[in-house]
PDB file of N, CA and C in Angstrom:
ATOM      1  N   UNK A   6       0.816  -1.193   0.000  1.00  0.00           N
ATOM      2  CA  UNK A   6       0.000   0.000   0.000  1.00  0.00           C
ATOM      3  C   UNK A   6       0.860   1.256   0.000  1.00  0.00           C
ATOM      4  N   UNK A   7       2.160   1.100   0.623  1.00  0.00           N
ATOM      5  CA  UNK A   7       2.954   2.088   0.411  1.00  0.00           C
ATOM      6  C   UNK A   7       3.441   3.118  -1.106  1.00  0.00           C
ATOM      7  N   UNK A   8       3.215   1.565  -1.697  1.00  0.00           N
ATOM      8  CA  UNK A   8       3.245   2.479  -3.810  1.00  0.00           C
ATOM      9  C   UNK A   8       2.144   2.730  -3.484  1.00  0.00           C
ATOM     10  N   UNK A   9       1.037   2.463  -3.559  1.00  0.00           N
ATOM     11  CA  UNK A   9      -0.651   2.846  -3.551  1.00  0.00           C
ATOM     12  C   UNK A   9      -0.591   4.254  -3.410  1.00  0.00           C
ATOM     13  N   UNK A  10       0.004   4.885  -2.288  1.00  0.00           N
ATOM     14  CA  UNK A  10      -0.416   6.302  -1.986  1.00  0.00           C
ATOM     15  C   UNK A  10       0.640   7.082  -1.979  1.00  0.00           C
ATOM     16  N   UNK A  11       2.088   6.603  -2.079  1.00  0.00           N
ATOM     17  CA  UNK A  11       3.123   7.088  -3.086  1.00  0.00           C
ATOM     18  C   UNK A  11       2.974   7.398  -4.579  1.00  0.00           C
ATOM     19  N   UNK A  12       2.842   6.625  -5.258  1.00  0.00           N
ATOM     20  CA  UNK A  12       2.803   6.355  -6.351  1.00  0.00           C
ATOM     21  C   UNK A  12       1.465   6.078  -6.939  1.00  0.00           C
ATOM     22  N   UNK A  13       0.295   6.117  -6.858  1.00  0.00           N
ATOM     23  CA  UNK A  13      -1.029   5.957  -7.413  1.00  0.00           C
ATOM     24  C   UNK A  13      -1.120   5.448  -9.136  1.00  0.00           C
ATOM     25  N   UNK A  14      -0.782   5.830  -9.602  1.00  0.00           N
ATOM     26  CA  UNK A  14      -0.734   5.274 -11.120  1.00  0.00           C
ATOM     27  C   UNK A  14       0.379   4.926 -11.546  1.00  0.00           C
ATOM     28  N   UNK A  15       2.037   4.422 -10.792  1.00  0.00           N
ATOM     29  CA  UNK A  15       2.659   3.577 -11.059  1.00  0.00           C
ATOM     30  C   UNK A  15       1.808   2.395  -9.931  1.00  0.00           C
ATOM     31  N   UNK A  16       1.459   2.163  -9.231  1.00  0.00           N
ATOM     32  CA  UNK A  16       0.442   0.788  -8.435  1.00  0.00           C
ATOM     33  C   UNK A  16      -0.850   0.628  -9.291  1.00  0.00           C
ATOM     34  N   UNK A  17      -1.494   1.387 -10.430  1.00  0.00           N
ATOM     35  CA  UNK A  17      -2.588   0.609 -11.094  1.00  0.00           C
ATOM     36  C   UNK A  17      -1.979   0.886 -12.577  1.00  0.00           C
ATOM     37  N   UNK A  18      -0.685   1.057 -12.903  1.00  0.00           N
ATOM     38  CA  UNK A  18      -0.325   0.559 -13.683  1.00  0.00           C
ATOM     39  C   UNK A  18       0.343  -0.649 -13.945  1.00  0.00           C
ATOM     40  N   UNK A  19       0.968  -1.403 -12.796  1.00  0.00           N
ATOM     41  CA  UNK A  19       1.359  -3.041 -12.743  1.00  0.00           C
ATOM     42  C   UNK A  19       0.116  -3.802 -12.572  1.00  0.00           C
ATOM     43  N   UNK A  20      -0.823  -3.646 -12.607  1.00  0.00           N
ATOM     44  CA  UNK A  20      -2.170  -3.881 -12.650  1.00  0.00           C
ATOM     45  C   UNK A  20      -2.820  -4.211 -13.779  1.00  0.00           C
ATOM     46  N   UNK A  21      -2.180  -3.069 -15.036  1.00  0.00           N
ATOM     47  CA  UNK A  21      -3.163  -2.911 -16.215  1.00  0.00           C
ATOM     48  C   UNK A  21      -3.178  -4.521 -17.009  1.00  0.00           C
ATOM     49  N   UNK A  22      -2.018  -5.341 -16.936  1.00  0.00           N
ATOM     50  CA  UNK A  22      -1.616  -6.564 -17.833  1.00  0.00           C
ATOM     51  C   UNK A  22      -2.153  -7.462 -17.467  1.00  0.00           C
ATOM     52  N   UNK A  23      -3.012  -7.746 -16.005  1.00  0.00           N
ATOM     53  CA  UNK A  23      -3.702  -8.591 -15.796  1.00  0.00           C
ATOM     54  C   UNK A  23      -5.049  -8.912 -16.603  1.00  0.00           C
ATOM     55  N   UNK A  24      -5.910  -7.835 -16.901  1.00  0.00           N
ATOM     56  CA  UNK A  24      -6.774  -7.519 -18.110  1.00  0.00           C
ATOM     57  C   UNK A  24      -6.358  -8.321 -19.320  1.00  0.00           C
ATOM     58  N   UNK A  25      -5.686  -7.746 -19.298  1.00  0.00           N
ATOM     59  CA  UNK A  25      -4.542  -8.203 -20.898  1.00  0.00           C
ATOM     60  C   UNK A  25      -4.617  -9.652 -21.321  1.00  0.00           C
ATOM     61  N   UNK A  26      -3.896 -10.217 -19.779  1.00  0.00           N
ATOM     62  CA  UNK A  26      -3.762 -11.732 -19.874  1.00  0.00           C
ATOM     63  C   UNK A  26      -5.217 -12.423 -20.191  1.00  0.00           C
ATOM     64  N   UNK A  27      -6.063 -11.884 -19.184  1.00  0.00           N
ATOM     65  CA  UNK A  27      -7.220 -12.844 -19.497  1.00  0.00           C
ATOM     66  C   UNK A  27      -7.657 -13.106 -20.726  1.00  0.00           C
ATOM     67  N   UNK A  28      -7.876 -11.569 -21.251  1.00  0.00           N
ATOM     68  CA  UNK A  28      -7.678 -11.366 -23.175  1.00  0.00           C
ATOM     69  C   UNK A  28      -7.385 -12.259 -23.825  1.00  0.00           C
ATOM     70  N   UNK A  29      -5.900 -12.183 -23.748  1.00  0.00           N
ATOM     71  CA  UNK A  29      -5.157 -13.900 -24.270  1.00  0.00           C
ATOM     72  C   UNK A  29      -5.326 -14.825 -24.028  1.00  0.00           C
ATOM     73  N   UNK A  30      -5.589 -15.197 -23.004  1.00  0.00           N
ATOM     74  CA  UNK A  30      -6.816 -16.749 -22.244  1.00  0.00           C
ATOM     75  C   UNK A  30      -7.883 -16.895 -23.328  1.00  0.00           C
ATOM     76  N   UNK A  31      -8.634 -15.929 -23.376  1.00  0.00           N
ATOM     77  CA  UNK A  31      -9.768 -15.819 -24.108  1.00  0.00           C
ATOM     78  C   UNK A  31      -9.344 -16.283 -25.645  1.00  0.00           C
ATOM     79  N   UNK A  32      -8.587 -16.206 -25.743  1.00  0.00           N
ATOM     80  CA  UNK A  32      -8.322 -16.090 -27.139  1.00  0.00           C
ATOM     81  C   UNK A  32      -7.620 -17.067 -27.192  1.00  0.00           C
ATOM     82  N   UNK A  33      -6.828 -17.657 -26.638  1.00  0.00           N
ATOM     83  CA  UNK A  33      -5.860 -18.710 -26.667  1.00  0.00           C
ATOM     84  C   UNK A  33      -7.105 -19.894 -27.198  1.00  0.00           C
ATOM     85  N   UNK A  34      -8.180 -19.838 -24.986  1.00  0.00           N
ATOM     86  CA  UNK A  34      -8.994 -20.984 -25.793  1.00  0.00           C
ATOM     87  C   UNK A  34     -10.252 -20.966 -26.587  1.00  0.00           C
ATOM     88  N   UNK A  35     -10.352 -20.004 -27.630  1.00  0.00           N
ATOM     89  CA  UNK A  35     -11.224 -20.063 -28.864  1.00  0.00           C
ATOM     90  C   UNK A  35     -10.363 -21.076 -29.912  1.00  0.00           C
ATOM     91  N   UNK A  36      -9.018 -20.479 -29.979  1.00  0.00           N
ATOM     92  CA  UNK A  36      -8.462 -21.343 -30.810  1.00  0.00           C
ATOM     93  C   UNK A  36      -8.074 -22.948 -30.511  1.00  0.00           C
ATOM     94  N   UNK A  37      -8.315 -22.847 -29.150  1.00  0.00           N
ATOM     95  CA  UNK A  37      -8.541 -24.452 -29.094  1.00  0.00           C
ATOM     96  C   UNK A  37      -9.301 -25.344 -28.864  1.00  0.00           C
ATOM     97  N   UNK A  38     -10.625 -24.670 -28.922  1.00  0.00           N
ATOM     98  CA  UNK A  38     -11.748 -24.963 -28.156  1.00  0.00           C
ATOM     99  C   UNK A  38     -12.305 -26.370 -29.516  1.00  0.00           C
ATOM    100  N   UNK A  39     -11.969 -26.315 -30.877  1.00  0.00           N
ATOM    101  CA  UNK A  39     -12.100 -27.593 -31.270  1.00  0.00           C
ATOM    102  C   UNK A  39     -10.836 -28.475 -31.496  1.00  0.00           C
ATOM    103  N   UNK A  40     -10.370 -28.149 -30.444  1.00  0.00           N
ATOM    104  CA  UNK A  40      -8.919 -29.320 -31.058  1.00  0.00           C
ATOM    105  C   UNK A  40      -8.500 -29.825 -29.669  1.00  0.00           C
ATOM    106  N   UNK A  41      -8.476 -29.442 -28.618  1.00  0.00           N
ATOM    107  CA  UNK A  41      -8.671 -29.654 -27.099  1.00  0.00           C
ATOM    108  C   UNK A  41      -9.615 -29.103 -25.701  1.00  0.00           C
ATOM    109  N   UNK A  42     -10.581 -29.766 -25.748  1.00  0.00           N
ATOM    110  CA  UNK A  42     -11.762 -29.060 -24.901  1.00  0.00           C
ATOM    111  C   UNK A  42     -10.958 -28.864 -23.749  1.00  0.00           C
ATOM    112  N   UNK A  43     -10.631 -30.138 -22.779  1.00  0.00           N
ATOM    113  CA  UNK A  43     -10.411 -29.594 -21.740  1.00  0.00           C
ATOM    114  C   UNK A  43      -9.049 -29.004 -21.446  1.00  0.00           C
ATOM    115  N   UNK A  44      -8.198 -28.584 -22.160  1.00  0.00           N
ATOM    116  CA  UNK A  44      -6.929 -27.308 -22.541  1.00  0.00           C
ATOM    117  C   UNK A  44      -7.785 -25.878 -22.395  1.00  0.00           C
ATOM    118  N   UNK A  45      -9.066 -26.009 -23.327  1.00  0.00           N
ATOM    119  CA  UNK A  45      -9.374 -24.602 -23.448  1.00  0.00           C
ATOM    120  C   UNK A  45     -10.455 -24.738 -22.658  1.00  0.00           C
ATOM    121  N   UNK A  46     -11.411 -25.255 -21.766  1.00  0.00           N
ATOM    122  CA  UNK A  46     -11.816 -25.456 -20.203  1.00  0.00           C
ATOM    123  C   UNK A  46     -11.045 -24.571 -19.321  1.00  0.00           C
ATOM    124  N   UNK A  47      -9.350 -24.956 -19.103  1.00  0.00           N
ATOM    125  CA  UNK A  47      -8.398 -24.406 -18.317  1.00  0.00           C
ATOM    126  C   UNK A  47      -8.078 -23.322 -18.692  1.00  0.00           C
ATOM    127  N   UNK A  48      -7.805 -22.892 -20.233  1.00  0.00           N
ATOM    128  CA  UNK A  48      -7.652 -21.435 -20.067  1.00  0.00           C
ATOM    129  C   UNK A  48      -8.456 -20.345 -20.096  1.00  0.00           C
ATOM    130  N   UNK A  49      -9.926 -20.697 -19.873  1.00  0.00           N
ATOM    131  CA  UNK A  49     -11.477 -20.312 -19.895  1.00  0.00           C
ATOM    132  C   UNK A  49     -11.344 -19.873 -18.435  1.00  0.00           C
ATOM    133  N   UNK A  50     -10.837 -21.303 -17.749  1.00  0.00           N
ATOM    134  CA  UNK A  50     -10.766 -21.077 -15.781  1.00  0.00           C
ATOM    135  C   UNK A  50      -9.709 -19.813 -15.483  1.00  0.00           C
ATOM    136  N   UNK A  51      -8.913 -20.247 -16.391  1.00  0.00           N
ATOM    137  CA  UNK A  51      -7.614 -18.902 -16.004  1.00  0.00           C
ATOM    138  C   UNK A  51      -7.920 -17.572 -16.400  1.00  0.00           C
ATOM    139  N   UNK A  52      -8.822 -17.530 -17.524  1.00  0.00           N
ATOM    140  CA  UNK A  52      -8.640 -16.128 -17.590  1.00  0.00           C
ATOM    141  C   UNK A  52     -10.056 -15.576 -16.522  1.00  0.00           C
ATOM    142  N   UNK A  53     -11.145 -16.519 -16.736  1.00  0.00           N
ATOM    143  CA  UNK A  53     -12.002 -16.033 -15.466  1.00  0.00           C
ATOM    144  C   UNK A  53     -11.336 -15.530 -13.952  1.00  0.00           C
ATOM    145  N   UNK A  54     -10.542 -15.961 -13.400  1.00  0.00           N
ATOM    146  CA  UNK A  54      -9.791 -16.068 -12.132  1.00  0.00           C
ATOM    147  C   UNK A  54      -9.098 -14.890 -12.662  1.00  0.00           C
ATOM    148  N   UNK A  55      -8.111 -14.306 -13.364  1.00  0.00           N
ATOM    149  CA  UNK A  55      -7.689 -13.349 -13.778  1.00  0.00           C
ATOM    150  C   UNK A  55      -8.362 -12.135 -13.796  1.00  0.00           C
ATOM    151  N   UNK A  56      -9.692 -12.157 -14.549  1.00  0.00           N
ATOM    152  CA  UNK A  56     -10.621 -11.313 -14.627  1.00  0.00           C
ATOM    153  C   UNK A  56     -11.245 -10.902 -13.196  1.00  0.00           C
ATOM    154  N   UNK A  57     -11.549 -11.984 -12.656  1.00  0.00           N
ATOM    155  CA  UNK A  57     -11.870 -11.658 -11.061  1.00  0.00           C
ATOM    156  C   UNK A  57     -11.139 -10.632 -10.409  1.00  0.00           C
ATOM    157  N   UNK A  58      -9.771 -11.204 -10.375  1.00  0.00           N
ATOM    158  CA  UNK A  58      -8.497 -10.575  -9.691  1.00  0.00           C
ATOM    159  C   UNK A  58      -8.320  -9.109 -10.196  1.00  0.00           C
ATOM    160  N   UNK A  59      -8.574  -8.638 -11.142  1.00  0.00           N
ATOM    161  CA  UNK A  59      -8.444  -7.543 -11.943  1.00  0.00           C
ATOM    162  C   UNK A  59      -9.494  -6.736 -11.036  1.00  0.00           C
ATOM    163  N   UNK A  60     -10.719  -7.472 -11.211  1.00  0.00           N
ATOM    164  CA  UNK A  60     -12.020  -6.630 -10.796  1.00  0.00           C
ATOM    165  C   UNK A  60     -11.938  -6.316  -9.102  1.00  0.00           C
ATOM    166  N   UNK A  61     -11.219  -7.514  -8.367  1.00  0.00           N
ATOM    167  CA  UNK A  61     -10.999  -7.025  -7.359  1.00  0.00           C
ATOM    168  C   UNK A  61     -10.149  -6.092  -6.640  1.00  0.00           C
ATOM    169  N   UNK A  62      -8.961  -6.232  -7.593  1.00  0.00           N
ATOM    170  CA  UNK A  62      -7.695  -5.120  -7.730  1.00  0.00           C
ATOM    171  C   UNK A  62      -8.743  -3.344  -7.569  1.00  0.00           C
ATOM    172  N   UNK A  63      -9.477  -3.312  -8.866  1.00  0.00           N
ATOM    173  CA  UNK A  63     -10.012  -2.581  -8.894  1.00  0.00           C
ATOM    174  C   UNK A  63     -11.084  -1.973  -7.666  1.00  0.00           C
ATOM    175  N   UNK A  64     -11.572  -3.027  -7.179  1.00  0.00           N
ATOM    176  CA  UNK A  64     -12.618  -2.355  -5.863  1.00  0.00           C
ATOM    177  C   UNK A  64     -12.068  -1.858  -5.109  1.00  0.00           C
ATOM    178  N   UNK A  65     -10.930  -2.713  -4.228  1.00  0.00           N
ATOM    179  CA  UNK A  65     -10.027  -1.975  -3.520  1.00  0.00           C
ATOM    180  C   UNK A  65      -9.229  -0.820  -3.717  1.00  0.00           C
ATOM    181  N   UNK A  66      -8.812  -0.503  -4.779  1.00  0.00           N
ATOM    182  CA  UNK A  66      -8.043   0.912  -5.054  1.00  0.00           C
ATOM    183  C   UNK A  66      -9.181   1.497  -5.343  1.00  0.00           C
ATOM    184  N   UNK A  67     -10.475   1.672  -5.870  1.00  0.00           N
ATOM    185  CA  UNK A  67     -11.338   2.436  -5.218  1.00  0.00           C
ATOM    186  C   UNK A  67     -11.969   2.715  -3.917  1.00  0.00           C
ATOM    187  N   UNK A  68     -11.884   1.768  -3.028  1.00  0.00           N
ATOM    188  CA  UNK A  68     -12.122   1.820  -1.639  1.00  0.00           C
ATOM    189  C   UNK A  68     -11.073   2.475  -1.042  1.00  0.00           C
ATOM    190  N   UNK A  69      -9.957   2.063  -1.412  1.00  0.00           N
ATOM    191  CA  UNK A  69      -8.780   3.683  -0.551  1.00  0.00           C
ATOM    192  C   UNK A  69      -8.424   4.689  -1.079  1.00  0.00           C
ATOM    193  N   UNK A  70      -9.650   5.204  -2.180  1.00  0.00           N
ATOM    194  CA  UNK A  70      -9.258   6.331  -2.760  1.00  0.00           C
ATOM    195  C   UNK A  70      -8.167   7.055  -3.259  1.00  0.00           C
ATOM    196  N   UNK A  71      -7.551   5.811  -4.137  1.00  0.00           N
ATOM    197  CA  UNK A  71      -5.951   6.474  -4.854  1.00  0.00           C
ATOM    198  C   UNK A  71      -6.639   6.605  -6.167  1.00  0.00           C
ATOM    199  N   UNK A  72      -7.448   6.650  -6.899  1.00  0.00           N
ATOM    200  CA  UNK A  72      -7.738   6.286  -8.041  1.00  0.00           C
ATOM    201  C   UNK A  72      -7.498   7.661  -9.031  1.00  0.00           C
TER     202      UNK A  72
END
């Protein structure tokens, strides 16, 4: 929390690539979604969990008002 209120947009900028990743999850398993279901199952799970993490990243740095 110390970057948080030092630094406010270098702390939700190591943040921004988590978004990103899920993106590529997403996309990874479209392209595999007919050639290995449960491969692209797992990267369906990963980028959901990612996406979560993002969204929760996000509540909290709005709850301590660095935003």
């Amino acid at each position: 929390m110390t970057l948080a209120k030092s630094a406010p947009k270098d702390f939700l900028n190591q943040y921004k690539p988590i978004r990103l990743l899920a993106q590529v999850s997403l996309e990874r398993a479209e392209w595999w979604s007919g050639r290995n279901e449960e491969y692209c199952a797992e990267l369906v799970r990963e980028a959901r969990e990612r996406m979560t993490l993002a969204s929760d990243i996000a509540e909290l740095i709005e709850a301590a008002n660095i935003s």
